[in-house]
Amino acid sequence: MREAYTDQLEQLAERLADMTGMVAEAMENATAALLQADLGLAEQVISGDQKVDDVRSSIEEQAYALLALQAPVATDLRTVLAVIHAAESVERMGDLALHVAKAARRRHPSSALPEDVKPYFTEMGRIAVKLATEAAEVIRQKDVERARNLEDEDDAMDDIHRHLFSVIMDKEWQHGVAAAVDVTLLGRFYERYGDHAVSVAKRTVFVVTGRMPGYGGDDDI
Amino acid sequence: MREAYTDQLEQLAERLADMTGMVAEAMENATAALLQADLGLAEQVISGDQKVDDVRSSIEEQAYALLALQAPVATDLRTVLAVIHAAESVERMGDLALHVAKAARRRHPSSALPEDVKPYFTEMGRIAVKLATEAAEVIRQKDVERARNLEDEDDAMDDIHRHLFSVIMDKEWQHGVAAAVDVTLLGRFYERYGDHAVSVAKRTVFVVTGRMPGYGGDDDI
C-alpha cells in the first residue's frame, strides 16, 4: 500500500515535469513563429494549448484524489501541494506562449517585431526555453542547486527586458506606436514566463528543504 | 473537535475575504494615485503590499496545518484547496495594484496618463474595485449567483481594455511612444486584476457546486 502511494507521488512529479517540457516546446515554437512570421507554427502552438490545460486538470485531479484517499502529512503533503501550485504556474506559462503565438498570427504575413528588436526576442526566447527545461529537470531530480541557477538566468531575462524598454522609449525609435505596443506586451509575456519558471523551481526547493526561498524577482514593471 | 474544525474552515474563508478586501482598497488607492498623480497615496499602496503578502503566507500556513492535522475529505478538502488557490490569485491582485502605484510614483510629479485616457482608467479602476469587493462577498456568502455576475462585470472591463488599444493605436494619438507604453502596461494590469477576481469567485463556485465553471475570459492580448 505504502509503496503504491510513493509511486503515485513520483508519477505526479513526473507528469508535472512532462507538462513543463510541453510549455518549453510551446515557447520555443512560439518564438520561432514570432521571429519568422511563421503562421503554421503559430497555429500549432495555439491549438496545442488545450492539451496543456487538459494535463493540468488531470494532474490537479490526481493530486486531489491523493489528498482525499491517502491524507499525506509532512513532506508528502508539501509535495502534493507544491505540485498543485506548480501546475497552475506551468499552465500560465503555456498561456503566455499562446499569447506570443497569437501576436505572431495577428500580424501575419507581416512580422509583429521590427528587425532591430529581433535579437532581444531571440535571446529572451532562448532563456525562456532554458528556464522551463531546467525547471522540468529540477522537478525530476529535486536538485536544489540547479534551482538556484535558474534565478541567475531569470536575472538575465530581466536585464534584457529592461533594456528593451529603453530601446522602445528612445527618441531613435522609428517604428511607431503600434509596434511599440506589440513589443511592450511581448516583452512582458517573456518576462512573466521566466518568473513562473523560477516560481516552479522554488516550490520544488521548498519541498526538498522545507523552506521557501525569498520571493522577490517578481516583475517590477 | 468536529466543531472546532468547522470553525477553522470558516475562519480561513473569512480571512481570505478580508485579504480580498485589502487588495480592493489597494486598487482603489492606486487608481486615485494614478489619476491624481498623488505620491503619498502611491507610497501607501507600495508599503502596504507587504501586509498582503504576510496575510497570504499566514493563510497558506493555516491551510497546510488544517490539511495535515484534520485530513479533510470531500467538500471540506475542496474548500481548503480553493482557499490556497484563491489566496495566490489575491496576492497577485495586490501585486498588480502595486504595479499601478509604482507607475504613478515613477512619473510623479507628472501624470503617467494623458488626460484623454483618464476616463478609461477611472472606469477600469471602478470595475476592478467592484470585482474585488464582490469576490470578497462571494467568499463570505458562498453566493453562486453573485459569482456569475462578476463575469459580466469583467466583460465590461475587457471591452474598455480593447477600446483603450484602439485609442493608443489611432493615428490621432499625440502623446508619443513612452505614454503609449505606460498606458499599454497599465491597461493590462487592470485587465489581469479583473481576471484574477473572477478566478477567485469561480473557485468559490467550485466549492459550492462541485463543478468548475468553464475557464475562458482569460486575457487574450
Short mmCIF file of C-alpha atoms in Angstrom, two decimals:
data_model
loop_
_atom_site.label_atom_id
_atom_site.label_comp_id
_atom_site.label_asym_id
_atom_site.label_seq_id
_atom_site.Cartn_x
_atom_site.Cartn_y
_atom_site.Cartn_z
CA MET A 1 0.00 0.00 0.00
CA ARG A 2 2.66 2.41 1.12
CA GLU A 3 4.70 1.60 -1.96
CA ALA A 4 1.85 2.27 -4.36
CA TYR A 5 1.40 5.63 -2.71
CA THR A 6 5.06 6.62 -3.13
CA ASP A 7 4.78 5.56 -6.75
CA GLN A 8 1.79 7.83 -7.19
CA LEU A 9 3.72 10.77 -5.76
CA GLU A 10 6.61 10.09 -8.09
CA GLN A 11 4.28 9.77 -11.02
CA LEU A 12 2.66 13.09 -10.15
CA ALA A 13 6.03 14.85 -10.16
CA GLU A 14 6.94 13.11 -13.41
CA ARG A 15 3.75 14.32 -15.10
CA LEU A 16 4.40 17.85 -13.89
CA ALA A 17 7.91 17.68 -15.35
CA ASP A 18 6.48 16.44 -18.66
CA MET A 19 3.95 19.28 -18.66
CA THR A 20 6.77 21.75 -18.07
CA GLY A 21 8.57 20.24 -21.04
CA MET A 22 5.43 20.79 -23.12
CA VAL A 23 5.35 24.51 -22.37
CA ALA A 24 9.09 24.77 -23.06
CA GLU A 25 8.41 23.39 -26.53
CA ALA A 26 5.39 25.70 -26.93
CA MET A 27 7.55 28.72 -26.15
CA GLU A 28 10.28 27.52 -28.49
CA ASN A 29 7.77 27.21 -31.34
CA ALA A 30 6.00 30.45 -30.45
CA THR A 31 9.32 32.31 -30.54
CA ALA A 32 10.21 30.82 -33.92
CA ALA A 33 6.73 31.75 -35.19
CA LEU A 34 7.25 35.28 -33.93
CA LEU A 35 10.73 35.73 -35.36
CA GLN A 36 9.96 34.19 -38.74
CA ALA A 37 6.30 35.24 -39.02
CA ASP A 38 5.51 31.53 -39.43
CA LEU A 39 1.74 31.11 -39.40
CA GLY A 40 1.74 27.31 -39.39
CA LEU A 41 3.93 27.18 -36.30
CA ALA A 42 1.81 29.83 -34.59
CA GLU A 43 -1.34 27.78 -35.28
CA GLN A 44 0.36 24.70 -33.89
CA VAL A 45 1.09 26.44 -30.59
CA ILE A 46 -2.43 27.88 -30.43
CA SER A 47 -4.16 24.55 -30.98
CA GLY A 48 -1.70 22.77 -28.68
CA ASP A 49 -2.55 24.83 -25.62
CA GLN A 50 -5.72 22.84 -24.92
CA LYS A 51 -3.53 19.79 -24.35
CA VAL A 52 -1.57 21.67 -21.69
CA ASP A 53 -4.78 22.73 -19.97
CA ASP A 54 -6.04 19.15 -20.03
CA VAL A 55 -2.84 17.80 -18.50
CA ARG A 56 -3.09 20.42 -15.78
CA SER A 57 -6.69 19.44 -14.95
CA SER A 58 -5.72 15.82 -14.86
CA ILE A 59 -2.70 16.47 -12.59
CA GLU A 60 -4.87 18.50 -10.27
CA GLU A 61 -7.49 15.76 -10.10
CA GLN A 62 -4.83 13.15 -9.36
CA ALA A 63 -3.41 15.39 -6.62
CA TYR A 64 -6.86 15.90 -5.09
CA ALA A 65 -7.52 12.17 -5.13
CA LEU A 66 -4.19 11.55 -3.43
CA LEU A 67 -5.02 14.06 -0.70
CA ALA A 68 -8.51 12.65 -0.18
CA LEU A 69 -7.53 8.97 -0.19
CA GLN A 70 -4.09 8.99 1.42
CA ALA A 71 -4.18 12.08 3.64
CA PRO A 72 -0.42 12.59 3.36
CA VAL A 73 1.45 14.57 6.01
CA ALA A 74 4.84 16.30 6.31
CA THR A 75 6.99 16.17 3.17
CA ASP A 76 4.46 14.14 1.21
CA LEU A 77 1.77 16.72 1.88
CA ARG A 78 4.14 19.53 0.87
CA THR A 79 4.97 17.66 -2.33
CA VAL A 80 1.35 17.31 -3.36
CA LEU A 81 0.60 20.97 -2.62
CA ALA A 82 3.73 22.09 -4.47
CA VAL A 83 2.60 20.09 -7.49
CA ILE A 84 -0.83 21.76 -7.39
CA HIS A 85 0.74 25.22 -7.21
CA ALA A 86 3.36 24.47 -9.82
CA ALA A 87 0.80 23.05 -12.25
CA GLU A 88 -1.02 26.37 -12.08
CA SER A 89 2.19 28.26 -12.91
CA VAL A 90 3.04 25.91 -15.76
CA GLU A 91 -0.42 26.29 -17.25
CA ARG A 92 0.11 30.04 -17.10
CA MET A 93 3.44 29.60 -18.92
CA GLY A 94 1.52 27.79 -21.63
CA ASP A 95 -0.92 30.71 -21.82
CA LEU A 96 1.97 33.13 -22.26
CA ALA A 97 3.44 31.05 -25.10
CA LEU A 98 -0.07 31.08 -26.58
CA HIS A 99 -0.15 34.89 -26.38
CA VAL A 100 3.16 35.09 -28.23
CA ALA A 101 1.82 32.78 -30.94
CA LYS A 102 -1.38 34.82 -31.22
CA ALA A 103 0.61 38.02 -31.64
CA ALA A 104 2.57 36.35 -34.47
CA ARG A 105 -0.70 35.24 -36.08
CA ARG A 106 -2.35 38.66 -35.67
CA ARG A 107 0.39 40.43 -37.64
CA HIS A 108 0.96 37.70 -40.25
CA PRO A 109 2.17 37.95 -43.03
CA SER A 110 3.93 40.97 -41.51
CA SER A 111 6.20 40.46 -38.54
CA ALA A 112 4.99 41.65 -35.14
CA LEU A 113 8.60 42.67 -34.46
CA PRO A 114 10.72 45.32 -36.16
CA GLU A 115 14.04 43.84 -37.36
CA ASP A 116 16.16 45.69 -34.82
CA VAL A 117 14.45 44.23 -31.76
CA LYS A 118 14.50 40.66 -33.04
CA PRO A 119 17.87 39.90 -31.39
CA TYR A 120 16.35 40.71 -27.99
CA PHE A 121 13.50 38.31 -28.57
CA THR A 122 15.83 35.63 -29.88
CA GLU A 123 17.66 35.86 -26.57
CA MET A 124 14.58 36.11 -24.37
CA GLY A 125 13.12 33.12 -26.19
CA ARG A 126 16.32 31.15 -25.66
CA ILE A 127 16.36 31.96 -21.94
CA ALA A 128 12.63 31.24 -21.55
CA VAL A 129 13.00 27.78 -23.08
CA LYS A 130 16.11 27.10 -20.99
CA LEU A 131 14.33 28.17 -17.79
CA ALA A 132 11.40 25.86 -18.48
CA THR A 133 13.65 22.97 -19.47
CA GLU A 134 15.74 23.44 -16.33
CA ALA A 135 12.62 23.72 -14.16
CA ALA A 136 11.50 20.36 -15.55
CA GLU A 137 14.87 18.88 -14.57
CA VAL A 138 14.68 20.45 -11.09
CA ILE A 139 11.33 18.70 -10.62
CA ARG A 140 12.68 15.39 -11.91
CA GLN A 141 15.91 15.42 -9.90
CA LYS A 142 14.82 17.58 -6.94
CA ASP A 143 18.08 19.43 -7.46
CA VAL A 144 18.21 22.47 -5.16
CA GLU A 145 21.47 23.80 -6.61
CA ARG A 146 20.08 23.74 -10.10
CA ALA A 147 17.03 25.67 -8.91
CA ARG A 148 19.31 28.44 -7.65
CA ASN A 149 20.95 28.78 -11.06
CA LEU A 150 17.55 29.46 -12.53
CA GLU A 151 17.38 32.74 -10.68
CA ASP A 152 20.58 33.93 -12.35
CA GLU A 153 19.18 33.06 -15.75
CA ASP A 154 15.99 34.89 -14.89
CA ASP A 155 18.01 37.96 -13.89
CA ALA A 156 19.49 37.92 -17.39
CA MET A 157 15.95 37.85 -18.78
CA ASP A 158 15.00 40.84 -16.62
CA ASP A 159 18.06 42.76 -17.84
CA ILE A 160 17.12 42.26 -21.47
CA HIS A 161 13.53 43.18 -20.68
CA ARG A 162 14.63 46.44 -19.06
CA HIS A 163 16.95 47.20 -21.94
CA LEU A 164 14.13 46.57 -24.38
CA PHE A 165 12.15 49.35 -22.70
CA SER A 166 14.99 51.79 -23.15
CA VAL A 167 15.06 50.87 -26.84
CA ILE A 168 11.33 51.47 -27.25
CA MET A 169 11.44 54.74 -25.32
CA ASP A 170 14.46 56.04 -27.20
CA LYS A 171 13.98 59.04 -29.47
CA GLU A 172 15.50 56.97 -32.27
CA TRP A 173 12.53 54.55 -32.21
CA GLN A 174 11.15 54.76 -35.72
CA HIS A 175 8.54 52.04 -35.78
CA GLY A 176 5.62 53.99 -34.40
CA VAL A 177 3.21 53.43 -31.56
CA ALA A 178 1.57 50.21 -32.74
CA ALA A 179 4.90 48.35 -32.92
CA ALA A 180 5.86 49.80 -29.52
CA VAL A 181 2.66 48.41 -28.01
CA ASP A 182 3.30 44.96 -29.53
CA VAL A 183 6.89 44.90 -28.34
CA THR A 184 5.89 46.07 -24.85
CA LEU A 185 3.34 43.30 -24.41
CA LEU A 186 5.53 40.63 -25.99
CA GLY A 187 8.43 41.60 -23.73
CA ARG A 188 6.18 41.28 -20.75
CA PHE A 189 4.99 37.81 -21.80
CA TYR A 190 8.58 36.52 -21.83
CA GLU A 191 9.42 38.16 -18.54
CA ARG A 192 6.37 36.71 -16.81
CA TYR A 193 7.09 33.29 -18.32
CA GLY A 194 10.54 33.44 -16.71
CA ASP A 195 9.07 34.45 -13.34
CA HIS A 196 6.72 31.49 -13.40
CA ALA A 197 9.53 29.07 -14.27
CA VAL A 198 11.51 30.35 -11.27
CA SER A 199 8.45 30.05 -9.07
CA VAL A 200 8.01 26.40 -10.11
CA ALA A 201 11.64 25.68 -9.24
CA LYS A 202 11.28 27.47 -5.89
CA ARG A 203 8.30 25.35 -4.96
CA THR A 204 10.44 22.28 -5.60
CA VAL A 205 13.16 23.69 -3.34
CA PHE A 206 10.52 24.21 -0.69
CA VAL A 207 9.59 20.54 -0.85
CA VAL A 208 13.21 19.42 -0.59
CA THR A 209 14.40 21.85 2.08
CA GLY A 210 11.17 22.71 3.88
CA ARG A 211 11.89 26.39 3.41
CA MET A 212 10.56 28.68 0.74
CA PRO A 213 13.32 30.76 -0.85
CA GLY A 214 12.60 34.51 -0.62
CA TYR A 215 10.12 35.76 -3.14
CA GLY A 216 11.31 38.84 -4.98
CA GLY A 217 12.44 38.66 -8.56
CA ASP A 218 8.84 39.41 -9.35
CA ASP A 219 8.21 41.62 -12.31
CA ASP A 220 8.76 45.22 -11.37
CA ILE A 221 7.27 46.99 -14.33
CA MET B 1 -13.47 18.55 17.92
CA ARG B 2 -15.56 18.45 14.80
CA GLU B 3 -17.00 21.84 15.68
CA ALA B 4 -13.59 23.46 16.19
CA TYR B 5 -12.61 22.16 12.77
CA THR B 6 -15.63 23.69 11.05
CA ASP B 7 -14.83 26.94 12.83
CA GLN B 8 -11.31 26.82 11.45
CA LEU B 9 -12.62 26.36 7.91
CA GLU B 10 -14.99 29.29 8.35
CA GLN B 11 -12.20 31.41 9.76
CA LEU B 12 -9.97 30.55 6.82
CA ALA B 13 -12.64 31.72 4.34
CA GLU B 14 -13.21 34.83 6.43
CA ARG B 15 -9.52 35.72 6.36
CA LEU B 16 -9.42 35.19 2.60
CA ALA B 17 -12.41 37.52 2.22
CA ASP B 18 -10.64 40.12 4.38
CA MET B 19 -7.49 39.79 2.26
CA THR B 20 -9.58 40.31 -0.86
CA GLY B 21 -10.98 43.47 0.74
CA MET B 22 -7.41 44.64 1.34
CA VAL B 23 -6.49 44.38 -2.33
CA ALA B 24 -9.75 46.10 -3.31
CA GLU B 25 -8.67 49.04 -1.15
CA ALA B 26 -5.14 48.88 -2.58
CA MET B 27 -6.50 49.12 -6.12
CA GLU B 28 -8.84 51.95 -5.15
CA ASN B 29 -5.92 53.93 -3.72
CA ALA B 30 -3.58 53.01 -6.58
CA THR B 31 -6.14 54.24 -9.10
CA ALA B 32 -6.59 57.52 -7.22
CA ALA B 33 -2.78 57.89 -7.05
CA LEU B 34 -2.59 57.27 -10.79
CA LEU B 35 -5.38 59.66 -11.76
CA GLN B 36 -4.29 62.47 -9.45
CA ALA B 37 -0.52 61.86 -9.54
CA ASP B 38 -0.74 61.56 -5.73
CA LEU B 39 2.67 60.44 -4.46
CA GLY B 40 1.59 59.94 -0.83
CA LEU B 41 -1.20 57.59 -1.82
CA ALA B 42 1.13 55.71 -4.19
CA GLU B 43 3.66 55.23 -1.37
CA GLN B 44 0.89 53.99 0.91
CA VAL B 45 -0.08 51.26 -1.57
CA ILE B 46 3.56 50.33 -2.15
CA SER B 47 4.40 49.94 1.53
CA GLY B 48 1.06 48.23 2.22
CA ASP B 49 1.71 45.33 -0.17
CA GLN B 50 3.95 43.54 2.34
CA LYS B 51 0.95 43.23 4.63
CA VAL B 52 -0.99 41.47 1.87
CA ASP B 53 1.90 39.07 1.27
CA ASP B 54 2.11 38.33 5.01
CA VAL B 55 -1.61 37.58 5.23
CA ARG B 56 -1.29 35.24 2.27
CA SER B 57 1.61 33.33 3.88
CA SER B 58 -0.33 33.05 7.09
CA ILE B 59 -3.49 31.81 5.32
CA GLU B 60 -1.43 29.26 3.43
CA GLU B 61 0.21 28.02 6.64
CA GLN B 62 -3.14 27.72 8.33
CA ALA B 63 -4.50 25.80 5.34
CA TYR B 64 -1.50 23.44 5.36
CA ALA B 65 -1.92 22.83 9.08
CA LEU B 66 -5.56 22.04 8.57
CA LEU B 67 -4.74 19.53 5.84
CA ALA B 68 -2.02 17.90 7.90
CA LEU B 69 -3.93 17.71 11.17
CA GLN B 70 -7.50 17.12 10.05
CA ALA B 71 -7.10 15.37 6.69
CA PRO B 72 -10.39 16.75 5.39
CA VAL B 73 -12.20 14.99 2.54
CA ALA B 74 -14.95 15.86 0.04
CA THR B 75 -16.28 19.42 0.28
CA ASP B 76 -14.00 20.34 3.17
CA LEU B 77 -10.93 19.31 1.21
CA ARG B 78 -12.13 21.26 -1.82
CA THR B 79 -12.68 24.30 0.39
CA VAL B 80 -9.15 24.25 1.78
CA LEU B 81 -7.62 23.80 -1.67
CA ALA B 82 -9.82 26.55 -3.12
CA VAL B 83 -8.60 28.87 -0.36
CA ILE B 84 -4.96 28.05 -1.16
CA HIS B 85 -5.51 28.75 -4.88
CA ALA B 86 -7.57 31.87 -4.26
CA ALA B 87 -5.01 33.31 -1.83
CA GLU B 88 -2.42 33.06 -4.60
CA SER B 89 -4.71 34.96 -7.00
CA VAL B 90 -5.49 37.61 -4.41
CA GLU B 91 -1.80 38.13 -3.67
CA ARG B 92 -1.32 38.62 -7.39
CA MET B 93 -4.12 41.21 -7.41
CA GLY B 94 -2.19 43.04 -4.69
CA ASP B 95 0.94 42.92 -6.87
CA LEU B 96 -0.99 44.44 -9.77
CA ALA B 97 -2.27 47.29 -7.58
CA LEU B 98 1.36 47.72 -6.50
CA HIS B 99 2.44 48.00 -10.15
CA VAL B 100 -0.16 50.70 -10.76
CA ALA B 101 1.08 52.62 -7.71
CA LYS B 102 4.70 52.25 -8.85
CA ALA B 103 3.83 53.62 -12.29
CA ALA B 104 2.21 56.64 -10.61
CA ARG B 105 5.32 57.13 -8.47
CA ARG B 106 7.69 56.72 -11.42
CA ARG B 107 6.09 59.57 -13.38
CA HIS B 108 5.42 61.87 -10.40
CA PRO B 109 5.02 64.90 -10.38
CA SER B 110 3.84 64.31 -13.95
CA SER B 111 0.91 62.03 -14.56
CA ALA B 112 1.56 58.60 -16.08
CA LEU B 113 -1.69 59.11 -18.04
CA PRO B 114 -2.53 61.64 -20.74
CA GLU B 115 -5.75 63.49 -19.86
CA ASP B 116 -7.81 61.92 -22.63
CA VAL B 117 -7.33 58.33 -21.43
CA LYS B 118 -8.08 59.13 -17.77
CA PRO B 119 -11.82 58.39 -18.17
CA TYR B 120 -10.95 54.81 -19.24
CA PHE B 121 -8.84 54.27 -16.18
CA THR B 122 -11.45 55.84 -13.92
CA GLU B 123 -13.86 53.23 -15.22
CA MET B 124 -11.42 50.31 -15.16
CA GLY B 125 -10.47 51.26 -11.60
CA ARG B 126 -14.11 51.37 -10.56
CA ILE B 127 -14.80 47.95 -12.09
CA ALA B 128 -11.62 46.46 -10.60
CA VAL B 129 -12.56 47.57 -7.09
CA LYS B 130 -16.12 46.37 -7.57
CA LEU B 131 -14.93 42.96 -8.81
CA ALA B 132 -12.67 42.50 -5.79
CA THR B 133 -15.34 43.70 -3.36
CA GLU B 134 -17.87 41.35 -4.93
CA ALA B 135 -15.40 38.45 -4.88
CA ALA B 136 -14.96 39.04 -1.13
CA GLU B 137 -18.74 38.84 -0.71
CA VAL B 138 -18.93 35.69 -2.84
CA ILE B 139 -16.41 34.09 -0.48
CA ARG B 140 -18.29 35.27 2.63
CA GLN B 141 -21.74 34.24 1.44
CA LYS B 142 -20.84 31.40 -0.93
CA ASP B 143 -23.24 33.03 -3.36
CA VAL B 144 -23.05 31.28 -6.73
CA GLU B 145 -25.41 33.73 -8.47
CA ARG B 146 -23.30 36.66 -7.41
CA ALA B 147 -20.21 34.93 -8.78
CA ARG B 148 -21.87 34.71 -12.20
CA ASN B 149 -22.50 38.47 -12.24
CA LEU B 150 -18.79 39.00 -11.81
CA GLU B 151 -18.17 37.62 -15.26
CA ASP B 152 -20.44 40.25 -16.81
CA GLU B 153 -18.58 42.99 -14.99
CA ASP B 154 -15.30 41.52 -16.16
CA ASP B 155 -16.57 41.52 -19.75
CA ALA B 156 -17.15 45.26 -19.36
CA MET B 157 -13.53 45.59 -18.22
CA ASP B 158 -12.34 43.65 -21.26
CA ASP B 159 -14.38 45.89 -23.57
CA ILE B 160 -12.78 49.03 -22.16
CA HIS B 161 -9.37 47.40 -22.37
CA ARG B 162 -9.86 46.57 -26.04
CA HIS B 163 -11.16 50.06 -26.74
CA LEU B 164 -8.13 51.53 -25.00
CA PHE B 165 -5.91 49.74 -27.51
CA SER B 166 -7.78 51.26 -30.42
CA VAL B 167 -7.23 54.68 -28.84
CA ILE B 168 -3.49 54.11 -28.47
CA MET B 169 -3.15 52.71 -31.97
CA ASP B 170 -5.17 55.51 -33.56
CA LYS B 171 -3.37 57.91 -35.87
CA GLU B 172 -4.69 60.74 -33.70
CA TRP B 173 -2.59 59.55 -30.71
CA GLN B 174 -0.41 62.54 -29.92
CA HIS B 175 1.27 61.52 -26.71
CA GLY B 176 4.21 59.64 -28.14
CA VAL B 177 5.62 56.18 -27.61
CA ALA B 178 6.55 56.45 -23.92
CA ALA B 179 2.98 57.32 -22.90
CA ALA B 180 1.69 54.53 -25.17
CA VAL B 181 3.93 52.03 -23.38
CA ASP B 182 2.75 53.22 -19.94
CA VAL B 183 -0.90 53.08 -20.96
CA THR B 184 -0.45 49.62 -22.52
CA LEU B 185 1.03 48.13 -19.37
CA LEU B 186 -1.36 49.91 -17.03
CA GLY B 187 -4.33 48.70 -19.07
CA ARG B 188 -3.02 45.18 -18.81
CA PHE B 189 -2.64 45.43 -15.03
CA TYR B 190 -6.32 46.28 -14.64
CA GLU B 191 -7.40 43.59 -17.04
CA ARG B 192 -5.37 40.91 -15.26
CA TYR B 193 -6.63 42.11 -11.89
CA GLY B 194 -10.19 41.56 -13.14
CA ASP B 195 -9.33 38.08 -14.42
CA HIS B 196 -7.94 37.09 -11.04
CA ALA B 197 -11.03 38.39 -9.23
CA VAL B 198 -13.21 36.25 -11.49
CA SER B 199 -10.95 33.26 -10.93
CA VAL B 200 -11.30 33.67 -7.14
CA ALA B 201 -15.08 33.75 -7.47
CA LYS B 202 -15.04 30.68 -9.73
CA ARG B 203 -13.06 28.72 -7.19
CA THR B 204 -15.76 29.51 -4.65
CA VAL B 205 -18.43 28.28 -7.06
CA PHE B 206 -16.42 25.10 -7.47
CA VAL B 207 -16.55 24.53 -3.73
CA VAL B 208 -20.29 25.14 -3.55
CA THR B 209 -21.35 23.24 -6.66
CA GLY B 210 -18.53 20.75 -7.08
CA ARG B 211 -18.10 21.87 -10.66
CA MET B 212 -15.60 24.36 -12.01
CA PRO B 213 -17.26 26.89 -14.34
CA GLY B 214 -15.61 26.97 -17.78
CA TYR B 215 -12.36 28.81 -17.91
CA GLY B 216 -12.22 31.34 -20.72
CA GLY B 217 -12.44 35.03 -20.09
CA ASP B 218 -8.68 34.85 -19.85
CA ASP B 219 -6.76 37.77 -21.23
CA ASP B 220 -6.49 37.49 -24.95
CA ILE B 221 -3.92 40.15 -25.69
#
